[in-house]
mmCIF file of N, CA and C in Angstrom:
data_model
loop_
_atom_site.group_PDB
_atom_site.id
_atom_site.type_symbol
_atom_site.label_atom_id
_atom_site.label_comp_id
_atom_site.label_asym_id
_atom_site.label_seq_id
_atom_site.Cartn_x
_atom_site.Cartn_y
_atom_site.Cartn_z
ATOM 1 N N MET A 162 0.837 -1.089 -0.027
ATOM 2 C CA MET A 162 0.169 0.095 -0.118
ATOM 3 C C MET A 162 0.759 1.150 0.000
ATOM 4 N N ASP A 163 0.394 2.519 -0.784
ATOM 5 C CA ASP A 163 1.295 3.723 -0.829
ATOM 6 C C ASP A 163 1.264 4.358 0.633
ATOM 7 N N ASN A 164 2.361 4.722 0.901
ATOM 8 C CA ASN A 164 2.808 5.448 2.501
ATOM 9 C C ASN A 164 1.694 6.885 2.567
ATOM 10 N N GLN A 165 1.414 7.288 1.242
ATOM 11 C CA GLN A 165 0.526 8.632 1.526
ATOM 12 C C GLN A 165 -0.597 8.170 1.305
ATOM 13 N N THR A 166 -1.239 7.022 1.157
ATOM 14 C CA THR A 166 -2.662 7.088 1.298
ATOM 15 C C THR A 166 -3.160 6.509 2.479
ATOM 16 N N PRO A 167 -4.030 7.173 3.498
ATOM 17 C CA PRO A 167 -4.048 7.139 4.788
ATOM 18 C C PRO A 167 -4.933 5.470 5.021
ATOM 19 N N ASN A 168 -4.396 4.559 6.133
ATOM 20 C CA ASN A 168 -5.056 3.707 6.053
ATOM 21 C C ASN A 168 -6.097 3.719 7.250
ATOM 22 N N HIS A 169 -6.970 3.227 6.800
ATOM 23 C CA HIS A 169 -8.309 3.468 7.596
ATOM 24 C C HIS A 169 -8.258 2.670 8.949
ATOM 25 N N GLU A 170 -7.328 1.896 9.320
ATOM 26 C CA GLU A 170 -7.395 1.065 10.306
ATOM 27 C C GLU A 170 -6.266 1.685 11.248
ATOM 28 N N ASP A 171 -5.897 2.870 10.922
ATOM 29 C CA ASP A 171 -4.472 3.436 11.367
ATOM 30 C C ASP A 171 -5.227 3.762 12.863
ATOM 31 N N SER A 172 -4.531 4.194 13.923
ATOM 32 C CA SER A 172 -5.130 4.846 14.890
ATOM 33 C C SER A 172 -5.596 6.192 14.839
ATOM 34 N N ARG A 173 -5.090 6.712 13.942
ATOM 35 C CA ARG A 173 -5.594 8.565 13.892
ATOM 36 C C ARG A 173 -6.642 8.616 13.357
ATOM 37 N N PHE A 174 -7.228 7.399 12.469
ATOM 38 C CA PHE A 174 -8.489 7.953 11.961
ATOM 39 C C PHE A 174 -9.368 7.014 12.426
ATOM 40 N N SER A 175 -9.366 6.042 13.172
ATOM 41 C CA SER A 175 -10.117 5.193 13.720
ATOM 42 C C SER A 175 -11.353 6.047 14.423
ATOM 43 N N ASP A 176 -11.187 7.040 14.916
ATOM 44 C CA ASP A 176 -12.527 7.498 15.951
ATOM 45 C C ASP A 176 -13.218 8.187 15.209
ATOM 46 N N TYR A 177 -12.620 8.587 13.879
ATOM 47 C CA TYR A 177 -13.514 9.333 13.058
ATOM 48 C C TYR A 177 -14.700 8.805 12.216
ATOM 49 N N GLY A 178 -14.280 7.548 11.815
ATOM 50 C CA GLY A 178 -15.619 6.747 11.052
ATOM 51 C C GLY A 178 -16.735 6.355 12.239
ATOM 52 N N ASP A 179 -15.986 6.116 13.431
ATOM 53 C CA ASP A 179 -17.136 5.489 14.472
ATOM 54 C C ASP A 179 -18.316 6.861 14.851
ATOM 55 N N LYS A 180 -17.504 8.066 14.797
ATOM 56 C CA LYS A 180 -18.291 9.216 15.339
ATOM 57 C C LYS A 180 -19.574 9.592 14.295
ATOM 58 N N TYR A 181 -19.063 9.386 13.198
ATOM 59 C CA TYR A 181 -19.945 9.733 12.043
ATOM 60 C C TYR A 181 -20.735 8.622 11.701
ATOM 61 N N THR A 182 -20.758 7.377 11.728
ATOM 62 C CA THR A 182 -21.436 6.380 11.425
ATOM 63 C C THR A 182 -22.382 6.010 12.539
ATOM 64 N N ARG A 183 -22.430 6.392 13.574
ATOM 65 C CA ARG A 183 -23.334 5.519 15.041
ATOM 66 C C ARG A 183 -24.268 6.684 15.320
ATOM 67 N N GLN A 184 -24.395 7.882 14.527
ATOM 68 C CA GLN A 184 -25.347 9.008 15.260
ATOM 69 C C GLN A 184 -26.492 8.636 14.960
ATOM 70 N N GLN A 185 -27.163 8.955 15.989
ATOM 71 C CA GLN A 185 -28.808 8.501 16.128
ATOM 72 C C GLN A 185 -29.519 9.631 15.227
ATOM 73 N N PRO A 186 -30.672 9.233 14.606
ATOM 74 C CA PRO A 186 -31.277 10.304 13.628
ATOM 75 C C PRO A 186 -32.095 11.164 14.689
ATOM 76 N N VAL A 187 -31.595 12.492 14.181
ATOM 77 C CA VAL A 187 -32.407 13.536 14.736
ATOM 78 C C VAL A 187 -33.958 13.734 14.538
ATOM 79 N N SER A 188 -34.897 13.619 15.485
ATOM 80 C CA SER A 188 -36.048 13.883 15.180
ATOM 81 C C SER A 188 -36.486 15.458 15.069
ATOM 82 N N PRO A 189 -37.438 15.541 14.451
ATOM 83 C CA PRO A 189 -37.728 16.989 14.300
ATOM 84 C C PRO A 189 -38.306 17.687 15.207
ATOM 85 N N LYS A 190 -38.258 18.812 15.664
ATOM 86 C CA LYS A 190 -38.622 19.511 16.912
ATOM 87 C C LYS A 190 -40.182 19.844 16.689
ATOM 88 N N LYS A 191 -40.936 19.397 17.535
ATOM 89 C CA LYS A 191 -42.381 19.838 17.596
ATOM 90 C C LYS A 191 -42.594 21.221 17.967
ATOM 91 N N ASN A 192 -43.288 21.647 17.399
ATOM 92 C CA ASN A 192 -43.760 23.200 17.605
ATOM 93 C C ASN A 192 -44.962 22.970 18.601
ATOM 94 N N SER A 193 -44.876 24.159 19.313
ATOM 95 C CA SER A 193 -45.968 24.392 20.382
ATOM 96 C C SER A 193 -47.083 24.772 19.668
ATOM 97 N N PRO A 194 -48.051 24.418 19.888
ATOM 98 C CA PRO A 194 -49.458 24.892 18.903
ATOM 99 C C PRO A 194 -49.829 25.961 19.503
ATOM 100 N N LEU A 195 -49.465 26.442 20.744
ATOM 101 C CA LEU A 195 -49.808 27.586 21.133
ATOM 102 C C LEU A 195 -49.002 29.073 20.588
ATOM 103 N N ALA A 196 -47.816 28.663 20.239
ATOM 104 C CA ALA A 196 -46.813 29.378 19.361
ATOM 105 C C ALA A 196 -47.580 29.684 18.082
ATOM 106 N N LEU A 197 -47.555 28.487 17.608
ATOM 107 C CA LEU A 197 -48.331 28.706 16.094
ATOM 108 C C LEU A 197 -49.948 29.449 16.235
ATOM 109 N N ALA A 198 -50.765 29.148 17.083
ATOM 110 C CA ALA A 198 -51.809 30.175 17.453
ATOM 111 C C ALA A 198 -51.436 31.499 17.470
ATOM 112 N N SER A 199 -50.317 31.852 18.254
ATOM 113 C CA SER A 199 -50.149 33.339 18.608
ATOM 114 C C SER A 199 -49.724 33.958 17.283
ATOM 115 N N PHE A 200 -49.015 33.099 16.570
ATOM 116 C CA PHE A 200 -48.323 33.653 15.180
ATOM 117 C C PHE A 200 -49.531 34.060 14.102
ATOM 118 N N ILE A 201 -50.602 33.142 14.135
ATOM 119 C CA ILE A 201 -51.849 33.330 13.519
ATOM 120 C C ILE A 201 -52.629 34.605 13.779
ATOM 121 N N VAL A 202 -52.744 34.642 15.204
ATOM 122 C CA VAL A 202 -53.568 35.450 15.675
ATOM 123 C C VAL A 202 -53.178 36.754 15.443
ATOM 124 N N GLY A 203 -51.672 36.788 15.772
ATOM 125 C CA GLY A 203 -50.835 38.099 15.580
ATOM 126 C C GLY A 203 -50.910 38.477 14.400
ATOM 127 N N LEU A 204 -50.963 37.557 13.468
ATOM 128 C CA LEU A 204 -51.094 38.095 11.800
ATOM 129 C C LEU A 204 -52.353 38.631 11.445
ATOM 130 N N ILE A 205 -53.354 37.740 11.692
ATOM 131 C CA ILE A 205 -54.797 38.553 11.761
ATOM 132 C C ILE A 205 -55.104 39.635 12.541
ATOM 133 N N GLY A 206 -54.375 39.967 13.537
ATOM 134 C CA GLY A 206 -54.259 40.959 14.246
ATOM 135 C C GLY A 206 -53.808 42.531 13.542
ATOM 136 N N LEU A 207 -52.716 41.744 12.869
ATOM 137 C CA LEU A 207 -52.122 43.133 12.064
ATOM 138 C C LEU A 207 -52.896 43.322 10.857
ATOM 139 N N ILE A 208 -53.076 42.572 10.209
ATOM 140 C CA ILE A 208 -54.034 42.781 9.046
ATOM 141 C C ILE A 208 -55.535 43.594 9.383
ATOM 142 N N SER A 209 -55.847 43.258 10.479
ATOM 143 C CA SER A 209 -57.235 43.967 10.954
ATOM 144 C C SER A 209 -57.018 45.368 11.904
ATOM 145 N N CYS A 210 -55.890 45.887 11.829
ATOM 146 C CA CYS A 210 -55.517 46.716 12.673
ATOM 147 C C CYS A 210 -56.062 48.072 12.252
ATOM 148 N N CYS A 211 -56.683 48.089 11.104
ATOM 149 C CA CYS A 211 -57.514 49.360 10.641
ATOM 150 C C CYS A 211 -58.896 49.296 11.301
ATOM 151 N N CYS A 212 -59.233 48.318 11.779
ATOM 152 C CA CYS A 212 -60.689 48.166 12.546
ATOM 153 C C CYS A 212 -59.847 48.252 14.331
ATOM 154 N N SER A 213 -59.477 49.155 14.681
ATOM 155 C CA SER A 213 -58.521 49.284 15.690
ATOM 156 C C SER A 213 -59.241 48.338 17.286
ATOM 157 N N VAL A 214 -60.244 48.150 17.207
ATOM 158 C CA VAL A 214 -61.037 47.406 18.683
ATOM 159 C C VAL A 214 -60.617 46.026 18.090
ATOM 160 N N LEU A 215 -60.821 45.606 17.157
ATOM 161 C CA LEU A 215 -60.820 44.210 16.584
ATOM 162 C C LEU A 215 -58.956 43.742 16.344
ATOM 163 N N GLY A 216 -58.212 44.732 15.867
ATOM 164 C CA GLY A 216 -56.613 44.710 16.083
ATOM 165 C C GLY A 216 -56.146 44.538 17.383
ATOM 166 N N LEU A 217 -56.787 45.392 18.144
ATOM 167 C CA LEU A 217 -56.080 45.539 19.427
ATOM 168 C C LEU A 217 -56.453 44.253 20.476
ATOM 169 N N ILE A 218 -57.775 43.854 20.258
ATOM 170 C CA ILE A 218 -58.288 42.564 20.871
ATOM 171 C C ILE A 218 -57.466 41.393 20.598
ATOM 172 N N LEU A 219 -57.031 41.485 19.157
ATOM 173 C CA LEU A 219 -56.465 40.143 18.767
ATOM 174 C C LEU A 219 -55.057 40.280 19.097
ATOM 175 N N GLY A 220 -54.300 41.314 19.029
ATOM 176 C CA GLY A 220 -53.053 41.565 19.604
ATOM 177 C C GLY A 220 -52.893 41.205 20.649
ATOM 178 N N VAL A 221 -53.480 41.293 21.685
ATOM 179 C CA VAL A 221 -53.597 41.192 23.027
ATOM 180 C C VAL A 221 -53.821 39.588 23.485
ATOM 181 N N ILE A 222 -54.543 39.047 22.109
ATOM 182 C CA ILE A 222 -55.075 37.490 22.668
ATOM 183 C C ILE A 222 -53.611 36.942 22.277
ATOM 184 N N SER A 223 -53.073 37.493 21.173
ATOM 185 C CA SER A 223 -51.823 36.693 20.711
ATOM 186 C C SER A 223 -50.869 36.997 21.367
ATOM 187 N N LEU A 224 -50.384 38.000 22.235
ATOM 188 C CA LEU A 224 -49.483 38.191 23.376
ATOM 189 C C LEU A 224 -49.771 37.230 24.582
ATOM 190 N N ILE A 225 -51.070 37.017 24.846
ATOM 191 C CA ILE A 225 -51.084 35.853 25.842
ATOM 192 C C ILE A 225 -50.784 34.710 25.559
ATOM 193 N N LEU A 226 -51.237 34.298 23.972
ATOM 194 C CA LEU A 226 -50.746 33.105 23.606
ATOM 195 C C LEU A 226 -49.309 32.740 23.563
ATOM 196 N N VAL A 227 -48.310 34.140 23.141
ATOM 197 C CA VAL A 227 -47.048 33.909 23.300
ATOM 198 C C VAL A 227 -46.395 33.380 24.703
ATOM 199 N N ILE A 228 -47.019 34.040 25.335
ATOM 200 C CA ILE A 228 -46.630 34.229 27.229
ATOM 201 C C ILE A 228 -46.946 32.464 27.764
ATOM 202 N N LEU A 229 -48.138 31.915 27.322
ATOM 203 C CA LEU A 229 -48.573 30.681 27.391
ATOM 204 C C LEU A 229 -47.711 29.689 26.552
ATOM 205 N N SER A 230 -47.100 29.939 25.823
ATOM 206 C CA SER A 230 -46.346 28.970 25.000
ATOM 207 C C SER A 230 -45.038 28.909 25.392
ATOM 208 N N LYS A 231 -44.581 29.653 26.059
ATOM 209 C CA LYS A 231 -43.329 29.662 26.913
ATOM 210 C C LYS A 231 -42.901 28.288 27.404
ATOM 211 N N GLN A 232 -43.860 28.104 28.515
ATOM 212 C CA GLN A 232 -43.757 27.005 29.410
ATOM 213 C C GLN A 232 -42.451 26.651 30.039
ATOM 214 N N GLY A 233 -41.700 27.663 30.454
ATOM 215 C CA GLY A 233 -40.410 27.616 30.896
ATOM 216 C C GLY A 233 -39.210 27.036 29.925
ATOM 217 N N ARG A 234 -39.271 27.048 28.670
ATOM 218 C CA ARG A 234 -38.577 26.885 27.865
ATOM 219 C C ARG A 234 -38.313 28.062 26.968
ATOM 220 N N PRO A 235 -37.373 28.344 26.102
ATOM 221 C CA PRO A 235 -36.954 29.387 25.700
ATOM 222 C C PRO A 235 -38.039 29.677 24.286
ATOM 223 N N PHE A 236 -38.215 30.560 23.686
ATOM 224 C CA PHE A 236 -39.157 30.987 22.742
ATOM 225 C C PHE A 236 -38.991 30.147 21.347
ATOM 226 N N GLU A 237 -39.717 29.574 20.898
ATOM 227 C CA GLU A 237 -39.883 28.931 19.673
ATOM 228 C C GLU A 237 -39.943 30.038 18.659
ATOM 229 N N PRO A 238 -39.483 29.933 17.294
ATOM 230 C CA PRO A 238 -39.568 30.848 16.248
ATOM 231 C C PRO A 238 -40.973 31.138 15.858
ATOM 232 N N PHE A 239 -41.971 30.546 16.319
ATOM 233 C CA PHE A 239 -43.317 30.798 15.805
ATOM 234 C C PHE A 239 -43.772 31.803 17.113
ATOM 235 N N ALA A 240 -43.548 31.440 18.045
ATOM 236 C CA ALA A 240 -43.550 32.423 19.439
ATOM 237 C C ALA A 240 -43.034 33.777 19.343
ATOM 238 N N ILE A 241 -41.722 33.831 18.505
ATOM 239 C CA ILE A 241 -40.997 35.299 18.722
ATOM 240 C C ILE A 241 -41.911 35.749 17.457
ATOM 241 N N ALA A 242 -42.074 35.473 16.437
ATOM 242 C CA ALA A 242 -42.795 35.932 15.250
ATOM 243 C C ALA A 242 -44.251 36.340 15.771
ATOM 244 N N GLY A 243 -44.774 35.411 16.582
ATOM 245 C CA GLY A 243 -46.113 35.914 17.097
ATOM 246 C C GLY A 243 -46.109 37.234 17.915
ATOM 247 N N LEU A 244 -45.084 37.311 18.704
ATOM 248 C CA LEU A 244 -44.723 38.371 19.774
ATOM 249 C C LEU A 244 -44.516 39.816 18.876
ATOM 250 N N VAL A 245 -43.798 39.380 17.736
ATOM 251 C CA VAL A 245 -43.304 40.771 17.196
ATOM 252 C C VAL A 245 -44.859 40.764 16.208
ATOM 253 N N LEU A 246 -45.701 40.317 15.735
ATOM 254 C CA LEU A 246 -46.518 40.406 14.956
ATOM 255 C C LEU A 246 -48.020 41.208 16.183
ATOM 256 N N SER A 247 -47.689 40.457 17.387
ATOM 257 C CA SER A 247 -48.839 41.207 18.532
ATOM 258 C C SER A 247 -48.328 42.520 18.578
ATOM 259 N N ILE A 248 -47.194 42.711 18.767
ATOM 260 C CA ILE A 248 -46.690 44.259 19.519
ATOM 261 C C ILE A 248 -47.144 45.134 18.471
ATOM 262 N N LEU A 249 -46.831 44.486 17.085
ATOM 263 C CA LEU A 249 -47.161 45.486 15.980
ATOM 264 C C LEU A 249 -48.649 45.560 15.748
ATOM 265 N N ALA A 250 -49.695 44.786 15.952
ATOM 266 C CA ALA A 250 -50.697 44.876 15.803
ATOM 267 C C ALA A 250 -51.436 45.514 16.832
ATOM 268 N N ILE A 251 -50.763 45.971 17.951
ATOM 269 C CA ILE A 251 -51.062 46.881 19.221
ATOM 270 C C ILE A 251 -50.969 47.912 18.905
ATOM 271 N N LEU A 252 -49.588 48.096 18.445
ATOM 272 C CA LEU A 252 -49.104 49.386 18.286
ATOM 273 C C LEU A 252 -49.929 50.404 16.974
ATOM 274 N N ALA A 253 -50.122 49.401 16.299
ATOM 275 C CA ALA A 253 -50.756 50.010 15.138
ATOM 276 C C ALA A 253 -52.174 50.115 15.149
ATOM 277 N N SER A 254 -52.755 49.448 16.159
ATOM 278 C CA SER A 254 -54.296 49.688 16.587
ATOM 279 C C SER A 254 -54.341 50.692 16.889
ATOM 280 N N LEU A 255 -53.709 51.135 18.149
ATOM 281 C CA LEU A 255 -53.473 52.317 18.863
ATOM 282 C C LEU A 255 -53.217 53.601 18.265
ATOM 283 N N ALA A 256 -52.175 53.532 17.038
ATOM 284 C CA ALA A 256 -52.069 54.519 16.342
ATOM 285 C C ALA A 256 -53.193 55.125 15.439
ATOM 286 N N PHE A 257 -54.079 53.853 14.920
ATOM 287 C CA PHE A 257 -55.020 54.017 14.234
ATOM 288 C C PHE A 257 -56.114 54.716 14.848
ATOM 289 N N PHE A 258 -56.048 54.215 15.894
ATOM 290 C CA PHE A 258 -57.600 54.801 16.873
ATOM 291 C C PHE A 258 -57.006 56.346 17.431
ATOM 292 N N ALA A 259 -55.869 56.793 17.472
ATOM 293 C CA ALA A 259 -55.340 58.168 17.937
ATOM 294 C C ALA A 259 -55.405 58.909 16.604
ATOM 295 N N TYR A 260 -55.318 58.279 15.296
ATOM 296 C CA TYR A 260 -55.274 59.177 14.132
ATOM 297 C C TYR A 260 -56.805 59.667 14.079
ATOM 298 N N SER A 261 -57.614 58.331 14.235
ATOM 299 C CA SER A 261 -59.440 58.682 13.996
ATOM 300 C C SER A 261 -59.729 59.561 15.063
ATOM 301 N N ILE A 262 -59.077 59.784 16.227
ATOM 302 C CA ILE A 262 -59.826 60.708 17.423
ATOM 303 C C ILE A 262 -59.463 62.149 16.418
ATOM 304 N N LEU A 263 -57.900 62.345 16.112
ATOM 305 C CA LEU A 263 -57.414 63.575 15.730
ATOM 306 C C LEU A 263 -58.438 63.977 14.698
ATOM 307 N N VAL A 264 -58.852 63.107 13.360
ATOM 308 C CA VAL A 264 -59.494 63.441 12.355
ATOM 309 C C VAL A 264 -61.256 63.739 13.188
ATOM 310 N N ILE A 265 -61.533 63.170 13.878
ATOM 311 C CA ILE A 265 -62.859 63.595 14.345
ATOM 312 C C ILE A 265 -62.973 64.824 14.971
ATOM 313 N N ASN A 266 -61.649 65.174 15.788
ATOM 314 C CA ASN A 266 -61.635 66.530 16.538
ATOM 315 C C ASN A 266 -61.340 67.405 15.567
ATOM 316 N N MET A 267 -60.765 67.255 14.388
ATOM 317 C CA MET A 267 -60.498 68.319 13.236
ATOM 318 C C MET A 267 -61.782 68.627 12.625
ATOM 319 N N MET A 268 -62.635 67.467 12.260
ATOM 320 C CA MET A 268 -63.896 67.715 11.534
ATOM 321 C C MET A 268 -64.720 68.685 12.375
ATOM 322 N N GLN A 269 -64.602 68.846 13.715
ATOM 323 C CA GLN A 269 -65.527 69.332 14.722
ATOM 324 C C GLN A 269 -64.974 70.881 14.811
ATOM 325 N N ASP A 270 -63.949 71.330 14.462
ATOM 326 C CA ASP A 270 -63.403 72.507 14.433
ATOM 327 C C ASP A 270 -63.895 73.304 13.556
ATOM 328 N N PRO A 271 -64.514 74.471 13.849
ATOM 329 C CA PRO A 271 -65.343 75.487 13.075
ATOM 330 C C PRO A 271 -64.121 76.346 11.931
ATOM 331 N N ALA A 272 -62.859 76.369 12.270
ATOM 332 C CA ALA A 272 -61.981 77.120 11.469
ATOM 333 C C ALA A 272 -61.214 76.048 10.540
ATOM 334 N N PHE A 273 -61.386 74.503 10.805
ATOM 335 C CA PHE A 273 -61.024 73.677 9.895
ATOM 336 C C PHE A 273 -61.999 73.590 8.841
ATOM 337 N N ASN A 274 -63.493 73.402 9.608
ATOM 338 C CA ASN A 274 -64.549 73.518 8.190
ATOM 339 C C ASN A 274 -64.605 74.795 7.387
ATOM 340 N N SER A 275 -64.158 76.001 7.932
ATOM 341 C CA SER A 275 -64.410 77.226 7.031
ATOM 342 C C SER A 275 -62.998 76.897 6.111
ATOM 343 N N LEU A 276 -62.038 76.315 6.380
ATOM 344 C CA LEU A 276 -60.944 76.058 5.444
ATOM 345 C C LEU A 276 -61.444 74.869 4.225
ATOM 346 N N MET A 277 -62.048 73.882 4.635
ATOM 347 C CA MET A 277 -62.315 72.904 3.650
ATOM 348 C C MET A 277 -63.558 73.332 2.723
ATOM 349 N N ASN A 278 -64.295 74.344 3.129
ATOM 350 C CA ASN A 278 -65.179 74.848 2.591
ATOM 351 C C ASN A 278 -64.865 75.835 1.457
ATOM 352 N N GLN A 279 -63.463 76.631 1.835
ATOM 353 C CA GLN A 279 -62.730 77.469 0.982
ATOM 354 C C GLN A 279 -62.311 76.425 -0.052
ATOM 355 N N VAL A 280 -61.445 75.603 0.225
ATOM 356 C CA VAL A 280 -60.671 74.633 -0.933
ATOM 357 C C VAL A 280 -62.170 74.156 -1.690
ATOM 358 N N MET A 281 -63.020 73.483 -1.114
ATOM 359 C CA MET A 281 -64.257 73.065 -2.157
ATOM 360 C C MET A 281 -64.456 74.043 -3.142
ATOM 361 N N GLU A 282 -64.693 75.303 -2.623
ATOM 362 C CA GLU A 282 -65.230 76.507 -3.499
ATOM 363 C C GLU A 282 -63.869 76.508 -4.472
ATOM 364 N N GLN A 283 -63.293 76.562 -4.558
ATOM 365 C CA GLN A 283 -61.921 76.848 -5.284
ATOM 366 C C GLN A 283 -62.199 75.718 -6.366
ATOM 367 N N TYR A 284 -61.999 74.658 -5.789
ATOM 368 C CA TYR A 284 -62.111 72.960 -6.580
ATOM 369 C C TYR A 284 -63.571 73.155 -7.477
ATOM 370 N N GLU A 285 -64.660 73.732 -6.980
ATOM 371 C CA GLU A 285 -65.663 73.739 -7.961
ATOM 372 C C GLU A 285 -65.433 74.891 -9.095
ATOM 373 N N SER A 286 -64.615 76.016 -8.753
ATOM 374 C CA SER A 286 -64.605 77.038 -9.793
ATOM 375 C C SER A 286 -63.731 76.789 -10.888
ATOM 376 N N LEU A 287 -62.972 75.622 -10.715
ATOM 377 C CA LEU A 287 -61.974 75.295 -11.890
ATOM 378 C C LEU A 287 -62.718 74.776 -12.761
ATOM 379 N N PRO A 288 -62.251 75.197 -14.358
ATOM 380 C CA PRO A 288 -63.099 74.749 -15.388
ATOM 381 C C PRO A 288 -62.768 73.003 -15.555
ATOM 382 N N ALA A 289 -63.944 72.401 -16.072
ATOM 383 C CA ALA A 289 -64.116 71.337 -16.262
ATOM 384 C C ALA A 289 -63.092 70.715 -17.394
ATOM 385 N N ALA A 290 -62.541 69.532 -16.837
ATOM 386 C CA ALA A 290 -61.568 68.889 -17.885
ATOM 387 C C ALA A 290 -62.609 67.962 -18.718
ATOM 388 N N LYS A 291 -62.207 68.030 -19.953
ATOM 389 C CA LYS A 291 -62.778 67.428 -20.985
ATOM 390 C C LYS A 291 -61.764 66.054 -21.584
#
């Protein structure tokens, strides 16, 4: 046998073959159903944030599901995504609610109403485009 070809029976190489051939198959990690539910509810909450009450409720429910899914273990990927989505849904719902209150208050302001009337009069006085 050639001196440069490694001999697999040599002691330098014997433990490498054993280490890689005798590994047990890794079973796939089971995801928590609460983590998956928090992701789905958080996603729906973020989509429905324009309905501020619904988005806020779904965001809080998703946050509760994330906390319940932890169970003394590190957060799973779906739980982390659910946490991010629930926080975004809560913040977006609150921002949309604040914006709605601001618009309603502006509509009730007499100065704003007179300004809008002036804008509408100028718009109506423009020549019609053909």
